[in-house]
GROMACS .gro file of C-alpha atoms in nm:
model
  206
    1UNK     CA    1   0.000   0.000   0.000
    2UNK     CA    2   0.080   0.361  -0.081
    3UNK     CA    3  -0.056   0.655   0.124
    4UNK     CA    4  -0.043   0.966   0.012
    5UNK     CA    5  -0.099   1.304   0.196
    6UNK     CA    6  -0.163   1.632   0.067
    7UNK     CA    7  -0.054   1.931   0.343
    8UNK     CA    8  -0.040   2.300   0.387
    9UNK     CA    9   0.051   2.459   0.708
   10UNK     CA   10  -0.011   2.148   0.922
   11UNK     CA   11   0.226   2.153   1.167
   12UNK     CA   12   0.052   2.120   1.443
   13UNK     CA   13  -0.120   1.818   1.329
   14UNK     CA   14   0.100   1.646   1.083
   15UNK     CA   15   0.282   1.416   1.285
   16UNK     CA   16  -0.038   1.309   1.496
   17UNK     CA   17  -0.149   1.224   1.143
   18UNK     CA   18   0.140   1.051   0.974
   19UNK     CA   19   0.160   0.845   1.325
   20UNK     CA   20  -0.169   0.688   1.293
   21UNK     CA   21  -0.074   0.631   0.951
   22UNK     CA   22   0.251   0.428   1.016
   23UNK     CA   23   0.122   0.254   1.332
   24UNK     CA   24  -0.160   0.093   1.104
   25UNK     CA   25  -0.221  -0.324   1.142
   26UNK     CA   26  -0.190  -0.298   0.756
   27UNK     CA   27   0.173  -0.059   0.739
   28UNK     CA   28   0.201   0.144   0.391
   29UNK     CA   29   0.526   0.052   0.255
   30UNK     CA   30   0.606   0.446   0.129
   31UNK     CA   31   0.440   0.773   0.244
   32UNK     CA   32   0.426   1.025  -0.018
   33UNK     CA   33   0.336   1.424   0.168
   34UNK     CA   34   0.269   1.716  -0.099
   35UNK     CA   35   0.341   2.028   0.090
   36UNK     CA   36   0.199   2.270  -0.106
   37UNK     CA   37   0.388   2.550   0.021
   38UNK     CA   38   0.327   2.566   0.387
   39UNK     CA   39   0.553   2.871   0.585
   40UNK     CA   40   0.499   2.687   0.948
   41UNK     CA   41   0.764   2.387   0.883
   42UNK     CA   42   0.543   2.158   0.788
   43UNK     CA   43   0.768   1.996   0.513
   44UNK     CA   44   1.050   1.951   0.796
   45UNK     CA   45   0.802   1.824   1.088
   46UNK     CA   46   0.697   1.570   0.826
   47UNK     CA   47   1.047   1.430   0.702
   48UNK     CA   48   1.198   1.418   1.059
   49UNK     CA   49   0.885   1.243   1.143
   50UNK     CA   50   0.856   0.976   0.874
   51UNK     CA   51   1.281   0.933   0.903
   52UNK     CA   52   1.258   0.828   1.261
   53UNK     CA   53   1.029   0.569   1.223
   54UNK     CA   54   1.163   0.408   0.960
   55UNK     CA   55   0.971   0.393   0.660
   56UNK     CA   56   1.026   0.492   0.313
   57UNK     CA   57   0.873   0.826   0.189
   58UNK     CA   58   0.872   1.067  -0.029
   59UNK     CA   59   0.821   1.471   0.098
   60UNK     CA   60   0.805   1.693  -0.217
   61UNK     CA   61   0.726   2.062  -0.238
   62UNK     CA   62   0.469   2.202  -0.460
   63UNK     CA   63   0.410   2.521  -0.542
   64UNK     CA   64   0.137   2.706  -0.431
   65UNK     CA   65  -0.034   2.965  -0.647
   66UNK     CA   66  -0.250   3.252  -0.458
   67UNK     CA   67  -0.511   3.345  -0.703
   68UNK     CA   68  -0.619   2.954  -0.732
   69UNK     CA   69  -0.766   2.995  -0.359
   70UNK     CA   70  -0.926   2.677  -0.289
   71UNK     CA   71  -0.805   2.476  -0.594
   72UNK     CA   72  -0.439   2.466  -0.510
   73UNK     CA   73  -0.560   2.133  -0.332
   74UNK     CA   74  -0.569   2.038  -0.730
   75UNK     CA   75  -0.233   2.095  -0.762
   76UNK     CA   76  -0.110   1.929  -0.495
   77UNK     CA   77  -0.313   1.576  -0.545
   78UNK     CA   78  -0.197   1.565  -0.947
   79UNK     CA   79   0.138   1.556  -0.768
   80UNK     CA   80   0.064   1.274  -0.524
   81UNK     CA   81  -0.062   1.110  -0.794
   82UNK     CA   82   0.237   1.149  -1.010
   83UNK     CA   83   0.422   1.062  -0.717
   84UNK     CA   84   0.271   0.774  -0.627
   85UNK     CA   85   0.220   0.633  -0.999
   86UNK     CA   86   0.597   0.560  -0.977
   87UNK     CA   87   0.580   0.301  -0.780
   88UNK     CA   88   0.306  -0.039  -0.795
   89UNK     CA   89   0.125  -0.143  -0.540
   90UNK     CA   90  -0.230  -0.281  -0.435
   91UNK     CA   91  -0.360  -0.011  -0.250
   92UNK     CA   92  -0.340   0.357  -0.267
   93UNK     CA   93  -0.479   0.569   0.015
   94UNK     CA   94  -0.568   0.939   0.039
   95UNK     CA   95  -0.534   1.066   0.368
   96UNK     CA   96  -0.538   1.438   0.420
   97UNK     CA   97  -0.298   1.601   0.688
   98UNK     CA   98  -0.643   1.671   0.917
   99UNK     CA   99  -0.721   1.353   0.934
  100UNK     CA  100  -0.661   1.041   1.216
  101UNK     CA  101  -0.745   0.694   1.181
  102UNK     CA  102  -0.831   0.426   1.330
  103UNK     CA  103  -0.563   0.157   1.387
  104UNK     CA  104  -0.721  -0.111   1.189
  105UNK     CA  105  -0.867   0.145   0.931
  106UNK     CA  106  -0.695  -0.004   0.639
  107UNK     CA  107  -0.767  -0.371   0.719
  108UNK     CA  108  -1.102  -0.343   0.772
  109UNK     CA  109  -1.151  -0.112   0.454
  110UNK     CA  110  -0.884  -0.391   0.266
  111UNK     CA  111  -1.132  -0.663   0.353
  112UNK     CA  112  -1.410  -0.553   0.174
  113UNK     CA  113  -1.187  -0.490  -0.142
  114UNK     CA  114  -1.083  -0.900  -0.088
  115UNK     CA  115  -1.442  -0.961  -0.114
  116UNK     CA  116  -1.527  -0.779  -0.441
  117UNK     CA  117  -1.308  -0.804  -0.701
  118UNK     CA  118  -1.476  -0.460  -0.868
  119UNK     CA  119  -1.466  -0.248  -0.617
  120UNK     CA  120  -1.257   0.056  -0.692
  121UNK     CA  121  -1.286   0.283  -0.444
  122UNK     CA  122  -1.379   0.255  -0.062
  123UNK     CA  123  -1.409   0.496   0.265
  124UNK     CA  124  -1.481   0.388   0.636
  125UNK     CA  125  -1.702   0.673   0.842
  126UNK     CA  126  -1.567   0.965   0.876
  127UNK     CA  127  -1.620   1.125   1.200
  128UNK     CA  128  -1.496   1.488   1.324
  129UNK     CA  129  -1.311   1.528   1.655
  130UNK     CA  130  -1.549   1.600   1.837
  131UNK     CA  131  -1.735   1.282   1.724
  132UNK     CA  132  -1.954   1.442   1.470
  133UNK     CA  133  -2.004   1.264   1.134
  134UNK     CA  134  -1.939   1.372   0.803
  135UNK     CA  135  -2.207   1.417   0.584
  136UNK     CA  136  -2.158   1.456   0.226
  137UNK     CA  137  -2.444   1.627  -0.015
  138UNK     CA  138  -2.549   1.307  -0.227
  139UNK     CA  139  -2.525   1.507  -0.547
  140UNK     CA  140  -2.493   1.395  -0.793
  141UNK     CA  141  -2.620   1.027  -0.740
  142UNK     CA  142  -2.879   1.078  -0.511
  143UNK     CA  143  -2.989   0.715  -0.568
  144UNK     CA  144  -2.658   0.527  -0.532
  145UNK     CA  145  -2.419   0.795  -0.366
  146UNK     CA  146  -2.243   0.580  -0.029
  147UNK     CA  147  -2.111   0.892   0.152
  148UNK     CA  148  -1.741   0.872   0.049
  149UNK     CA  149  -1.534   1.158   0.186
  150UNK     CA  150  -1.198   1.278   0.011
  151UNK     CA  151  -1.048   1.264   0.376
  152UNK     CA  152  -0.897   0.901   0.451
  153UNK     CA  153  -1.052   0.701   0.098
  154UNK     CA  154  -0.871   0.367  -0.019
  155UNK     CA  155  -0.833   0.294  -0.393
  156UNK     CA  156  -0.782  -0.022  -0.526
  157UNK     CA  157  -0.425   0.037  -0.760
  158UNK     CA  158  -0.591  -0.044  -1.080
  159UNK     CA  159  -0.863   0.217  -1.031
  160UNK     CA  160  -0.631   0.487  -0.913
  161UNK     CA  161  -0.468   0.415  -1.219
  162UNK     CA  162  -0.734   0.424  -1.411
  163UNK     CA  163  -0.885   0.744  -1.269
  164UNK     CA  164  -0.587   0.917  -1.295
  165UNK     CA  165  -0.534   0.812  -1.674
  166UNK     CA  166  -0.800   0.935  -1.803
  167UNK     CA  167  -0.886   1.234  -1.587
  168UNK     CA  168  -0.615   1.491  -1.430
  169UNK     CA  169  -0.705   1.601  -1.053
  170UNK     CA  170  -0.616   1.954  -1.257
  171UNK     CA  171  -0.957   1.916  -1.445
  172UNK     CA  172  -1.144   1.814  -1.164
  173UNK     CA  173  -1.331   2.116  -0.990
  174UNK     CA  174  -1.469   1.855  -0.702
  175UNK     CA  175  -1.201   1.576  -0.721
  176UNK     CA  176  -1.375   1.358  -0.454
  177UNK     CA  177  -1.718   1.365  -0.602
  178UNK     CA  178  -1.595   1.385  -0.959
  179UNK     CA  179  -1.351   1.062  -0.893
  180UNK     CA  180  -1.670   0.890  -0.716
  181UNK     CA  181  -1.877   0.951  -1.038
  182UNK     CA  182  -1.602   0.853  -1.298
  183UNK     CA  183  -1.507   0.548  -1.106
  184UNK     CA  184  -1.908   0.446  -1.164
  185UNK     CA  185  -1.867   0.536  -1.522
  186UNK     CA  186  -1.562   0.324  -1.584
  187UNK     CA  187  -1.747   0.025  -1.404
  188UNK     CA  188  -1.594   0.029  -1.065
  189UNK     CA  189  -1.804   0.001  -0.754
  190UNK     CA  190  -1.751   0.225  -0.432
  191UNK     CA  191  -1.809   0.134  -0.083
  192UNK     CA  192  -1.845   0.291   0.235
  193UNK     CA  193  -1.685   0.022   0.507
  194UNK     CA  194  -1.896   0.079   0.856
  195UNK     CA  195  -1.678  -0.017   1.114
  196UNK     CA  196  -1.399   0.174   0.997
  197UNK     CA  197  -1.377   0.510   1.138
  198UNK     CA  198  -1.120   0.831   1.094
  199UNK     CA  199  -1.142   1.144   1.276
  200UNK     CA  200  -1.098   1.497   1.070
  201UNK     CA  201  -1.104   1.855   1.220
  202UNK     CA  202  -1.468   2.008   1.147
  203UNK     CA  203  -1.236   2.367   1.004
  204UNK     CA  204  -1.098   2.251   0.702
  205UNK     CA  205  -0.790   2.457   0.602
  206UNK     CA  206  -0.856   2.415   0.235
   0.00000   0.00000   0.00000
């Protein structure tokens, strides 16, 4: 598995991130961070971090363009996905620098991938802090939408692949929603695994 972690001015809560990362029952074999220009050390905080416990990673720099407001999130996930398209693996998983997990996050949301060879993409519940859940506006599949946050999501290799083939995160105004729909399109399923749970501040810095 490859995780991959977009990040900008984190450091208060990048390592507390990254550590529930590494300290999964199912351990990523590389980190890739995206700092997309943080001026609080972020960058640093995350490469002494991931250097003393001993995993591989990758911490790249990406510049971060004012006027795009908002979108520069864009910018940095086309880089994780470059990133992480360098390498193979089974698993790639999106988990933003806000966001804790569970410690068996990734095997529980692993097993229902083992069980269905098509699906694609998968989430667990995603909670805030305080213990609130995430609720995402069902547009636009109101019928068949499964509540998949952008936050900590799991995609099966082939499908990240896929996904990122085709469609640039550049082009993609609402890259969580948009990758939910295209995965449908392209004949993947998406799942939301129950008894996995991650925790995300409610103030999203984006």
């Amino acid at each position: 598995m490859i995780t991959v972690t977009p990040a900008f001015n984190e450091v208060r809560f990048i390592e507390r991130s990254l550590g529930t990362i590494v300290n999964q029952s199912v351990r990523p074999y590389l980190v890739v961070v995206c700092d997309n220009g943080s001026t609080d050390g972020t960058p640093d905080v995350a490469r002494r971090f991931l250097s003393e416990v001993g995993v591989d990673y990758v911490v790249t720099r990406v510049r971060r363009f004012p006027g795009f407001g908002k979108f520069n999130i864009n910018v940095v996930y086309h880089m994780c996905a470059v990133e992480s398209l360098r390498h193979s693996a089974d698993f790639v998983a999106v988990v933003e620098a806000d966001t804790l997990l569970e410690r068996r996050y990734f095997e529980k949301v692993i097993r229902a991938f083992n069980s269905d060879e098509r699906l694609g993409i998968a989430s667990g519940r995603i909670l805030t802090v305080g213990g609130h859940e995430i609720i995402v506006d069902p547009f636009p599949l109101p019928r068949n939408y499964v509540n998949l946050p952008g936050s900590a999501r799991v995609y099966r290799y082939e499908c990240w692949r896929e996904l990122n083939t085709y469609f640039d995160f550049l082009h993609l105004p609402a890259w969580d929603t948009d990758h939910t729909v295209l995965a449908t399109l392209l004949n993947w399923r998406v799942a939301r695994v129950e008894d996995a749970v991650a925790y995300t501040r409610p103030d999203r810095p984006f």
